[in-house]
Short mmCIF file of C-alpha atoms and ligand atoms in Angstrom, two decimals:
data_model
loop_
_atom_site.label_atom_id
_atom_site.label_comp_id
_atom_site.label_asym_id
_atom_site.label_seq_id
_atom_site.Cartn_x
_atom_site.Cartn_y
_atom_site.Cartn_z
CA UNK A 1 9.50 17.48 -55.14
CA UNK A 2 12.57 17.47 -57.33
CA UNK A 3 15.21 15.14 -55.94
CA UNK A 4 18.27 17.14 -54.93
CA UNK A 5 20.44 14.07 -54.46
CA UNK A 6 20.57 10.66 -56.09
CA UNK A 7 19.25 7.96 -53.72
CA UNK A 8 22.63 6.21 -53.38
CA UNK A 9 24.46 9.36 -52.32
CA UNK A 10 21.67 10.41 -49.99
CA UNK A 11 21.98 7.00 -48.35
CA UNK A 12 25.74 7.31 -47.87
CA UNK A 13 25.51 10.84 -46.52
CA UNK A 14 22.72 9.84 -44.14
CA UNK A 15 25.09 7.10 -42.91
CA UNK A 16 27.77 9.69 -42.19
CA UNK A 17 25.34 11.76 -40.13
CA UNK A 18 24.12 8.68 -38.30
CA UNK A 19 27.62 7.63 -37.27
CA UNK A 20 28.92 11.11 -36.40
CA UNK A 21 25.88 12.60 -34.72
CA UNK A 22 23.52 9.72 -34.10
CA UNK A 23 20.80 11.01 -36.43
CA UNK A 24 18.72 8.36 -38.03
CA UNK A 25 17.36 9.88 -41.20
CA UNK A 26 14.45 7.89 -42.51
CA UNK A 27 12.84 8.66 -45.84
CA UNK A 28 11.10 11.84 -44.62
CA UNK A 29 14.34 13.06 -43.13
CA UNK A 30 16.19 12.65 -46.40
CA UNK A 31 14.30 15.59 -47.89
CA UNK A 32 15.40 17.67 -44.92
CA UNK A 33 18.96 16.51 -45.35
CA UNK A 34 18.89 17.43 -49.02
CA UNK A 35 17.47 20.84 -48.17
CA UNK A 36 20.11 21.50 -45.49
CA UNK A 37 22.80 20.36 -47.88
CA UNK A 38 21.49 22.65 -50.61
CA UNK A 39 21.50 25.64 -48.23
CA UNK A 40 25.04 24.89 -47.11
CA UNK A 41 26.22 24.33 -50.71
CA UNK A 42 24.87 27.76 -51.64
CA UNK A 43 26.86 29.46 -48.89
CA UNK A 44 30.07 27.95 -50.31
CA UNK A 45 29.15 28.61 -53.95
CA UNK A 46 29.06 24.86 -54.51
CA UNK A 47 26.46 22.93 -56.41
CA UNK A 48 24.55 20.46 -54.29
CA UNK A 49 26.18 17.53 -56.09
CA UNK A 50 29.66 19.00 -55.62
CA UNK A 51 29.18 19.44 -51.87
CA UNK A 52 27.73 15.92 -51.59
CA UNK A 53 30.76 14.52 -53.42
CA UNK A 54 33.11 16.55 -51.21
CA UNK A 55 31.43 15.24 -48.05
CA UNK A 56 31.75 11.70 -49.31
CA UNK A 57 35.44 11.99 -50.19
CA UNK A 58 36.24 13.94 -47.02
CA UNK A 59 37.15 17.21 -48.77
CA UNK A 60 34.16 19.31 -47.70
CA UNK A 61 34.93 22.89 -46.59
CA UNK A 62 35.74 23.02 -42.86
CA UNK A 63 32.63 23.23 -40.73
CA UNK A 64 30.23 22.42 -43.59
CA UNK A 65 29.23 19.01 -42.25
CA UNK A 66 28.74 20.47 -38.75
CA UNK A 67 26.58 23.27 -40.17
CA UNK A 68 24.38 20.74 -41.96
CA UNK A 69 24.12 18.66 -38.78
CA UNK A 70 23.10 21.76 -36.89
CA UNK A 71 20.34 22.43 -39.39
CA UNK A 72 19.03 18.91 -38.82
CA UNK A 73 18.63 19.31 -35.08
CA UNK A 74 15.31 19.97 -33.41
CA UNK A 75 15.56 22.27 -30.41
CA UNK A 76 11.99 22.05 -29.14
CA UNK A 77 12.10 22.81 -25.40
CA UNK A 78 10.66 25.04 -22.71
CA UNK A 79 11.09 25.86 -19.04
CA UNK A 80 10.16 23.05 -16.63
CA UNK A 81 9.12 20.77 -19.50
CA UNK A 82 7.46 17.73 -17.92
CA UNK A 83 7.11 19.49 -14.56
CA UNK A 84 6.21 16.17 -12.95
CA UNK A 85 9.77 14.97 -13.61
CA UNK A 86 11.24 17.98 -11.84
CA UNK A 87 8.90 17.27 -8.91
CA UNK A 88 9.90 13.60 -8.89
CA UNK A 89 13.61 14.45 -9.01
CA UNK A 90 13.12 16.85 -6.12
CA UNK A 91 11.02 14.50 -3.98
CA UNK A 92 12.85 11.24 -4.67
CA UNK A 93 16.38 12.54 -4.80
CA UNK A 94 17.31 16.18 -4.44
CA UNK A 95 15.87 16.80 -1.00
CA UNK A 96 17.66 13.78 0.47
CA UNK A 97 20.84 14.48 -1.40
CA UNK A 98 21.00 18.05 -0.15
CA UNK A 99 20.26 16.98 3.45
CA UNK A 100 22.97 14.29 3.28
CA UNK A 101 25.50 16.70 1.80
CA UNK A 102 24.68 19.25 4.45
CA UNK A 103 25.30 16.64 7.17
CA UNK A 104 28.64 15.76 5.60
CA UNK A 105 29.65 19.43 5.32
CA UNK A 106 29.72 19.14 1.53
CA UNK A 107 28.09 22.23 0.03
CA UNK A 108 28.43 21.47 -3.64
CA UNK A 109 25.84 20.41 -6.19
CA UNK A 110 26.58 19.54 -9.80
CA UNK A 111 23.88 19.03 -12.39
CA UNK A 112 24.18 18.38 -16.12
CA UNK A 113 21.59 19.08 -18.75
CA UNK A 114 22.87 16.92 -21.62
CA UNK A 115 21.35 18.11 -24.93
CA UNK A 116 20.06 21.33 -23.37
CA UNK A 117 19.03 22.98 -26.64
CA UNK A 118 18.42 26.71 -26.02
CA UNK A 119 19.04 26.39 -22.29
CA UNK A 120 15.57 26.31 -20.75
CA UNK A 121 16.20 22.92 -19.12
CA UNK A 122 19.56 23.94 -17.65
CA UNK A 123 18.14 27.16 -16.22
CA UNK A 124 15.11 25.27 -14.85
CA UNK A 125 17.51 22.97 -13.03
CA UNK A 126 19.36 25.95 -11.59
CA UNK A 127 16.03 27.36 -10.38
CA UNK A 128 15.10 23.99 -8.88
CA UNK A 129 18.44 23.85 -7.05
CA UNK A 130 18.08 27.37 -5.68
CA UNK A 131 14.53 26.68 -4.53
CA UNK A 132 15.64 23.46 -2.84
CA UNK A 133 18.56 25.06 -0.98
CA UNK A 134 17.47 27.99 1.21
CA UNK A 135 21.09 28.99 1.87
CA UNK A 136 22.08 28.47 -1.78
CA UNK A 137 24.40 31.48 -1.66
CA UNK A 138 26.70 29.46 0.61
CA UNK A 139 26.76 26.52 -1.80
CA UNK A 140 28.75 25.93 -4.92
CA UNK A 141 26.02 25.07 -7.40
CA UNK A 142 27.23 24.24 -10.89
CA UNK A 143 24.86 23.54 -13.73
CA UNK A 144 26.32 22.46 -17.05
CA UNK A 145 24.28 22.64 -20.24
CA UNK A 146 25.69 20.94 -23.32
CA UNK A 147 24.36 20.60 -26.84
CA UNK A 148 25.49 19.81 -30.33
CA UNK A 149 24.18 22.98 -31.93
CA UNK A 150 26.15 26.22 -31.46
CA UNK A 151 23.16 28.35 -32.53
CA UNK A 152 21.10 26.91 -29.65
CA UNK A 153 23.96 27.47 -27.22
CA UNK A 154 24.20 31.10 -28.27
CA UNK A 155 20.55 31.62 -27.35
CA UNK A 156 21.15 29.73 -24.10
CA UNK A 157 24.02 32.01 -23.13
CA UNK A 158 21.96 35.10 -23.87
CA UNK A 159 19.29 33.78 -21.50
CA UNK A 160 16.45 35.80 -22.96
CA UNK A 161 13.23 34.10 -23.96
CA UNK A 162 9.84 34.72 -25.56
CA UNK A 163 6.43 33.40 -24.57
CA UNK A 164 6.97 30.07 -26.38
CA UNK A 165 9.53 29.07 -23.75
CA UNK A 166 7.12 29.67 -20.88
CA UNK A 167 4.32 27.27 -21.78
CA UNK A 168 2.61 26.43 -18.48
CA UNK A 169 5.24 28.11 -16.32
CA UNK A 170 3.59 29.52 -13.16
CA UNK A 171 3.71 33.30 -12.71
CA UNK A 172 5.39 32.80 -9.37
CA UNK A 173 8.43 31.22 -11.10
CA UNK A 174 8.55 34.00 -13.66
CA UNK A 175 8.48 36.62 -10.93
CA UNK A 176 11.16 34.89 -8.87
CA UNK A 177 13.71 34.12 -11.58
CA UNK A 178 13.15 36.39 -14.58
CA UNK A 179 13.12 40.07 -15.36
CA UNK A 180 11.85 42.11 -18.25
CA UNK A 181 14.34 43.59 -20.64
CA UNK A 182 14.39 47.28 -19.74
CA UNK A 183 15.51 48.15 -23.27
CA UNK A 184 12.29 46.82 -24.82
CA UNK A 185 9.68 49.09 -26.33
CA UNK A 186 7.76 51.19 -23.84
CA UNK A 187 4.43 50.19 -25.40
CA UNK A 188 2.51 47.77 -23.14
CA UNK A 189 3.24 44.19 -24.14
CA UNK A 190 1.24 41.31 -22.63
CA UNK A 191 4.01 38.84 -23.50
CA UNK A 192 7.33 40.62 -23.05
CA UNK A 193 10.55 38.72 -23.56
CA UNK A 194 11.98 37.76 -20.20
CA UNK A 195 15.58 37.50 -19.15
CA UNK A 196 16.93 34.97 -16.67
CA UNK A 197 18.10 36.84 -13.57
CA UNK A 198 21.84 37.18 -13.23
CA UNK A 199 22.05 35.14 -10.01
CA UNK A 200 20.66 32.13 -11.90
CA UNK A 201 22.76 32.78 -15.00
CA UNK A 202 25.86 32.80 -12.80
CA UNK A 203 25.23 29.16 -11.87
CA UNK A 204 24.99 27.88 -15.43
CA UNK A 205 27.66 27.31 -18.07
CA UNK A 206 27.05 26.13 -21.61
CA UNK A 207 29.35 24.12 -23.79
CA UNK A 208 29.25 22.30 -27.08
CA UNK A 209 29.26 18.52 -26.78
CA UNK A 210 28.37 15.89 -29.34
CA UNK A 211 27.00 12.96 -27.35
CA UNK A 212 27.89 10.67 -30.22
CA UNK A 213 31.58 11.58 -30.23
CA UNK A 214 34.11 9.22 -28.67
CA UNK A 215 35.80 11.79 -26.51
CA UNK A 216 33.69 14.03 -24.39
CA UNK A 217 35.55 17.16 -23.55
CA UNK A 218 34.16 20.32 -21.99
CA UNK A 219 36.63 23.20 -21.68
CA UNK A 220 37.18 24.59 -18.17
CA UNK A 221 34.70 22.21 -16.58
CA UNK A 222 35.33 18.78 -15.16
CA UNK A 223 32.89 16.40 -16.80
CA UNK A 224 32.51 14.26 -13.71
CA UNK A 225 30.88 13.89 -10.33
CA UNK A 226 27.40 14.96 -11.39
CA UNK A 227 24.76 14.59 -8.70
CA UNK A 228 22.02 14.71 -11.27
CA UNK A 229 21.83 14.43 -15.06
CA UNK A 230 18.85 15.33 -17.20
CA UNK A 231 19.23 13.78 -20.64
CA UNK A 232 15.80 14.19 -22.15
CA UNK A 233 14.27 14.14 -25.59
CA UNK A 234 17.49 13.42 -27.44
CA UNK A 235 17.94 9.65 -27.11
CA UNK A 236 14.79 9.12 -29.16
CA UNK A 237 16.72 10.31 -32.19
CA UNK A 238 19.48 7.70 -31.83
CA UNK A 239 19.29 4.01 -32.49
CA UNK A 240 19.05 1.77 -29.45
CA UNK A 241 22.71 0.79 -29.51
CA UNK A 242 23.86 4.42 -29.54
CA UNK A 243 21.38 5.39 -26.82
CA UNK A 244 22.55 2.61 -24.55
CA UNK A 245 26.20 3.47 -25.13
CA UNK A 246 25.54 7.15 -24.36
CA UNK A 247 23.61 6.32 -21.20
CA UNK A 248 26.44 4.10 -19.90
CA UNK A 249 28.92 6.81 -20.71
CA UNK A 250 26.84 9.45 -18.93
CA UNK A 251 26.59 7.13 -15.95
CA UNK A 252 30.36 6.94 -15.74
CA UNK A 253 30.44 10.73 -15.22
CA UNK A 254 27.91 10.61 -12.40
CA UNK A 255 28.67 10.70 -8.69
CA UNK A 256 27.98 7.77 -6.42
CA UNK A 257 24.32 7.93 -5.42
CA UNK A 258 23.20 10.23 -8.19
CA UNK A 259 20.06 10.64 -10.25
CA UNK A 260 19.39 10.26 -13.96
CA UNK A 261 16.31 11.63 -15.66
CA UNK A 262 15.26 10.82 -19.22
CA UNK A 263 11.98 11.88 -20.82
CA UNK A 264 8.87 9.70 -20.36
CA UNK A 265 9.18 8.58 -23.96
CA UNK A 266 12.78 7.41 -23.43
CA UNK A 267 12.34 5.31 -20.29
CA UNK A 268 12.47 2.08 -22.22
CA UNK A 269 15.92 2.94 -23.54
CA UNK A 270 17.53 2.95 -20.10
CA UNK A 271 19.29 -0.38 -19.55
CA UNK A 272 18.13 -2.05 -16.39
CA UNK A 273 21.63 -1.96 -14.85
CA UNK A 274 22.15 1.77 -15.28
CA UNK A 275 19.99 2.66 -12.30
CA UNK A 276 16.89 1.74 -10.37
CA UNK A 277 13.72 3.28 -11.61
CA UNK A 278 11.57 4.99 -9.00
CA UNK A 279 8.22 6.62 -9.52
CA UNK A 280 6.66 9.66 -7.94
CA UNK A 281 3.16 10.73 -8.93
CA UNK A 282 3.48 8.98 -12.25
CA UNK A 283 6.94 10.33 -13.18
CA UNK A 284 10.11 8.27 -13.17
CA UNK A 285 13.71 8.94 -12.24
CA UNK A 286 16.64 6.53 -12.07
CA UNK A 287 18.72 6.40 -8.91
CA UNK A 288 22.28 5.50 -9.77
CA UNK A 289 24.73 3.97 -7.39
CA UNK A 290 27.95 4.04 -9.33
CA UNK A 291 29.57 1.81 -6.72
CA UNK A 292 27.41 -1.08 -7.94
CA UNK A 293 27.52 -0.61 -11.65
CA UNK A 294 26.17 -3.98 -12.66
CA UNK A 295 23.82 -4.72 -9.84
CA UNK A 296 20.67 -6.31 -11.21
CA UNK A 297 17.28 -5.07 -10.13
CA UNK A 298 16.27 -7.64 -7.55
CA UNK A 299 13.01 -9.06 -6.33
CA UNK A 300 13.37 -7.14 -3.09
CA UNK A 301 12.61 -3.83 -4.77
CA UNK A 302 9.51 -2.12 -3.43
CA UNK A 303 6.51 -2.38 -5.72
CA UNK A 304 6.57 1.38 -6.27
CA UNK A 305 10.09 1.09 -7.59
CA UNK A 306 9.65 -1.68 -10.12
CA UNK A 307 10.86 -0.76 -13.57
CA UNK A 308 7.99 0.29 -15.76
CA UNK A 309 7.14 -2.22 -18.46
CA UNK A 310 9.91 -1.97 -21.01
CA UNK A 311 8.40 -0.96 -24.25
CA UNK A 312 9.87 -1.01 -27.70
CA UNK A 313 11.56 2.16 -28.78
CA UNK A 314 10.09 4.64 -31.14
CA UNK A 315 11.40 4.84 -34.62
CA UNK A 316 10.52 8.47 -35.23
CA UNK A 317 13.40 9.81 -37.28
CA UNK A 318 15.20 13.03 -36.65
CA UNK A 319 14.57 15.77 -39.15
CA UNK A 320 15.20 19.44 -39.32
CA UNK A 321 12.29 21.59 -38.18
CA UNK A 322 12.88 23.55 -41.34
CA UNK A 323 9.88 25.77 -40.91
CA UNK A 324 11.25 26.71 -37.52
CA UNK A 325 14.70 27.42 -38.87
CA UNK A 326 13.32 29.51 -41.68
CA UNK A 327 11.11 31.76 -39.55
CA UNK A 328 12.40 34.01 -36.80
CA UNK A 329 9.17 33.69 -34.76
CA UNK A 330 8.04 30.90 -32.45
CA UNK A 331 8.25 27.42 -33.94
CA UNK A 332 5.06 26.08 -35.53
CA UNK A 333 2.66 24.40 -33.18
CA UNK A 334 2.57 20.56 -33.43
CA UNK A 335 -1.21 20.93 -33.07
CA UNK A 336 -1.22 22.39 -36.55
CA UNK A 337 0.15 19.13 -37.97
CA UNK A 338 -2.17 17.06 -35.81
CA UNK A 339 -5.21 18.94 -37.06
CA UNK A 340 -3.94 18.53 -40.63
CA UNK A 341 -3.71 14.77 -39.93
CA UNK A 342 -7.32 14.68 -38.70
CA UNK A 343 -8.43 16.53 -41.80
CA UNK A 344 -6.57 14.07 -44.03
CA UNK A 345 -8.08 11.13 -42.15
CA UNK A 346 -11.54 12.56 -42.70
CA UNK A 347 -10.81 12.73 -46.42
CA UNK A 348 -9.55 9.14 -46.34
CA UNK A 349 -6.06 10.27 -47.31
CA UNK A 350 -4.16 7.83 -45.07
CA UNK A 351 -0.61 8.50 -46.38
CA UNK A 352 -1.10 12.24 -45.88
CA UNK A 353 -2.51 11.65 -42.39
CA UNK A 354 0.41 9.38 -41.54
CA UNK A 355 2.94 11.97 -42.71
CA UNK A 356 1.23 14.71 -40.70
CA UNK A 357 1.14 12.54 -37.56
CA UNK A 358 4.83 11.75 -37.91
CA UNK A 359 5.48 15.45 -38.37
CA UNK A 360 3.49 16.15 -35.20
CA UNK A 361 5.79 13.82 -33.32
CA UNK A 362 8.89 15.39 -34.84
CA UNK A 363 7.73 18.64 -33.29
CA UNK A 364 6.56 17.13 -30.01
CA UNK A 365 7.48 13.49 -29.31
CA UNK A 366 5.07 13.53 -26.36
CA UNK A 367 1.95 14.44 -28.33
CA UNK A 368 -0.32 11.73 -26.93
CA UNK A 369 -3.21 11.79 -29.45
CA UNK A 370 -0.72 11.47 -32.32
CA UNK A 371 0.65 8.25 -30.77
CA UNK A 372 -2.89 6.96 -30.30
CA UNK A 373 -3.83 7.77 -33.89
CA UNK A 374 -0.67 6.12 -35.24
CA UNK A 375 -1.29 3.11 -33.00
CA UNK A 376 -4.87 2.79 -34.21
CA UNK A 377 -3.86 3.12 -37.85
CA UNK A 378 -1.11 0.53 -37.47
CA UNK A 379 -3.56 -1.83 -35.74
CA UNK A 380 -6.04 -1.47 -38.58
CA UNK A 381 -3.33 -2.18 -41.13
CA UNK A 382 -2.23 -5.29 -39.23
CA UNK A 383 1.11 -3.80 -38.14
CA UNK A 384 0.74 -5.12 -34.62
CA UNK A 385 4.24 -4.27 -33.44
CA UNK A 386 3.93 -0.61 -34.45
CA UNK A 387 0.46 -0.43 -32.95
CA UNK A 388 1.66 -1.79 -29.60
CA UNK A 389 4.64 0.52 -29.64
CA UNK A 390 2.65 3.72 -30.18
CA UNK A 391 -0.14 2.76 -27.79
CA UNK A 392 2.38 1.84 -25.10
CA UNK A 393 4.12 5.19 -25.46
CA UNK A 394 0.73 6.93 -25.14
CA UNK A 395 0.03 4.91 -21.98
CA UNK A 396 3.42 5.75 -20.50
CA UNK A 397 2.85 9.45 -21.12
CA UNK A 398 -0.68 9.29 -19.72
CA UNK A 399 0.64 7.52 -16.63
CA UNK A 400 2.71 10.59 -15.81
CA UNK A 401 -0.38 12.83 -15.71
CA UNK A 402 -2.88 13.48 -12.92
CA UNK A 403 -6.07 11.43 -13.46
CA UNK A 404 -8.23 14.51 -13.91
CA UNK A 405 -5.81 16.46 -16.14
CA UNK A 406 -7.26 17.21 -19.56
CA UNK A 407 -5.29 15.81 -22.50
CA UNK A 408 -4.65 18.29 -25.28
CA UNK A 409 -6.49 17.72 -28.55
CA UNK A 410 -8.40 14.74 -27.15
CA UNK A 411 -11.86 16.25 -27.30
CA UNK A 412 -11.80 17.15 -23.61
CA UNK A 413 -10.94 13.69 -22.28
CA UNK A 414 -9.13 13.37 -18.96
CA UNK A 415 -5.89 11.44 -18.60
CA UNK A 416 -7.71 8.68 -16.73
CA UNK A 417 -10.48 8.39 -19.33
CA UNK A 418 -7.99 8.20 -22.16
CA UNK A 419 -5.76 5.80 -20.24
CA UNK A 420 -8.69 3.38 -19.76
CA UNK A 421 -9.49 3.64 -23.45
CA UNK A 422 -5.91 3.07 -24.61
CA UNK A 423 -5.52 0.15 -22.20
CA UNK A 424 -8.51 -1.59 -23.72
CA UNK A 425 -7.35 -0.93 -27.31
CA UNK A 426 -3.92 -2.23 -26.37
CA UNK A 427 -5.40 -5.37 -24.83
CA UNK A 428 -7.43 -5.98 -28.00
CA UNK A 429 -4.38 -5.32 -30.20
CA UNK A 430 -2.23 -7.72 -28.22
CA UNK A 431 -4.94 -10.34 -28.13
CA UNK A 432 -5.89 -9.96 -31.81
C1 LIG B 501 14.30 18.24 -28.45
S1 LIG B 501 15.77 19.00 -27.84
C2 LIG B 501 15.70 18.56 -26.14
C3 LIG B 501 15.94 19.72 -25.23
C4 LIG B 501 15.73 19.44 -23.75
N1 LIG B 501 16.60 18.41 -23.29
C5 LIG B 501 14.29 19.09 -23.46
O1 LIG B 501 14.00 17.94 -23.16
O2 LIG B 501 13.45 19.97 -23.51
C6 LIG B 501 17.00 17.90 -28.51
C7 LIG B 501 18.37 18.50 -28.47
O3 LIG B 501 19.31 17.46 -28.70
C8 LIG B 501 20.42 18.03 -29.38
N2 LIG B 501 21.20 16.96 -30.01
C9 LIG B 501 20.88 16.21 -31.09
N3 LIG B 501 21.87 15.36 -31.38
C10 LIG B 501 22.85 15.57 -30.47
C11 LIG B 501 24.12 15.00 -30.25
N4 LIG B 501 24.61 14.07 -31.06
N5 LIG B 501 24.86 15.47 -29.22
C12 LIG B 501 24.36 16.44 -28.41
N6 LIG B 501 23.17 17.03 -28.57
C13 LIG B 501 22.41 16.59 -29.58
C14 LIG B 501 19.77 18.99 -30.37
O4 LIG B 501 20.66 19.97 -30.82
C15 LIG B 501 18.61 19.55 -29.54
O5 LIG B 501 18.97 20.75 -28.93
#
């Protein structure tokens, strides 16, 4: 592919995006950056080089850098993603919290979906709250969804979604909280777009917030006193230092005795002092007692609450899902890239397979077989650290599944079967 930017400039611009937005753009991501830059340059009648130079000397047209950043974001999400985490949050925290608040005569509940993308997570949290509070009409429930990308927030505010957002969502939830758009075509449609019911929409507000910025400001909403914060599938794109800083900052906006939830693949990024990790049916949440900010996790913790083994972070870089941005339909399935990787492996084309596996994880950071394949490949190439990292992530994800649950694209293996297999590969890798 023709290089749109000289290496030196690409490097400097990538640095700007890393420091302003947290994106780490590795080599693969540079092509996406160049593409986003070229698209933005065109809309200003600039050449690519001219816009690059303007960004570097600080004279870029207003909003251009933000527009490029927006193009580099990946908004992959769906309702009740990682349902086991919602169940864990409910069982380990929400039920108690609501009962305690009721006793105290406090009928408020504040939840924040930080990096909410197109809003599915924020609305899921509103639905969870309403289901957990039978007299929810008498409560003041406030859900805040924030994200960097205005185009995602627009979709979130509209609150209307296609089938792609409902992967695995039970019919009962759809019936309770969604309605069909009456203005749609009268022809029968097995997968109509569904709109979030108004009573749920009324609980949720969306606002733009760059988690990497120094000052967090949300108009008309106090950014404080959150009972629960979901900050999932965004920290993976930042370097460890930025992730840790963001988590501490989020913690400072949380109420005393609150609950923090990050995705299974981000557990290792949560500093031990931020909260105590508790597990429920394989899923983790962190219980935060802001009154004891620096309390260390002590030996007296129950075995079920011990922090999961800290594993090294992933280095999957953030790139634009350009295919997604370019097509109005549902985003491409990560399975497509995974199958392409298997095909490349069969042909012995390791670099191609590696690229396709990385692409699979760009689309879905929780795609277990892709982690296993990358772990195996790294092991074979003697890159022990990478191998351990990917296999440990696979194990962590498998640990959050029911033993008998089938794992997608694993040739019909159950979570338990695959877990046993990965454990033994990991033991061999560590020992070798
Ligand atoms: C993969 S989505 C995660 C959505 C949802 N939390 C989930 O887990 O399904 C990642 C989101 O992070 C947002 N994001 C990326 N960098 C950000 C930043 N610096 N500040 C706020 N949001 C950011 C992206 O715009 C994108 O919507």
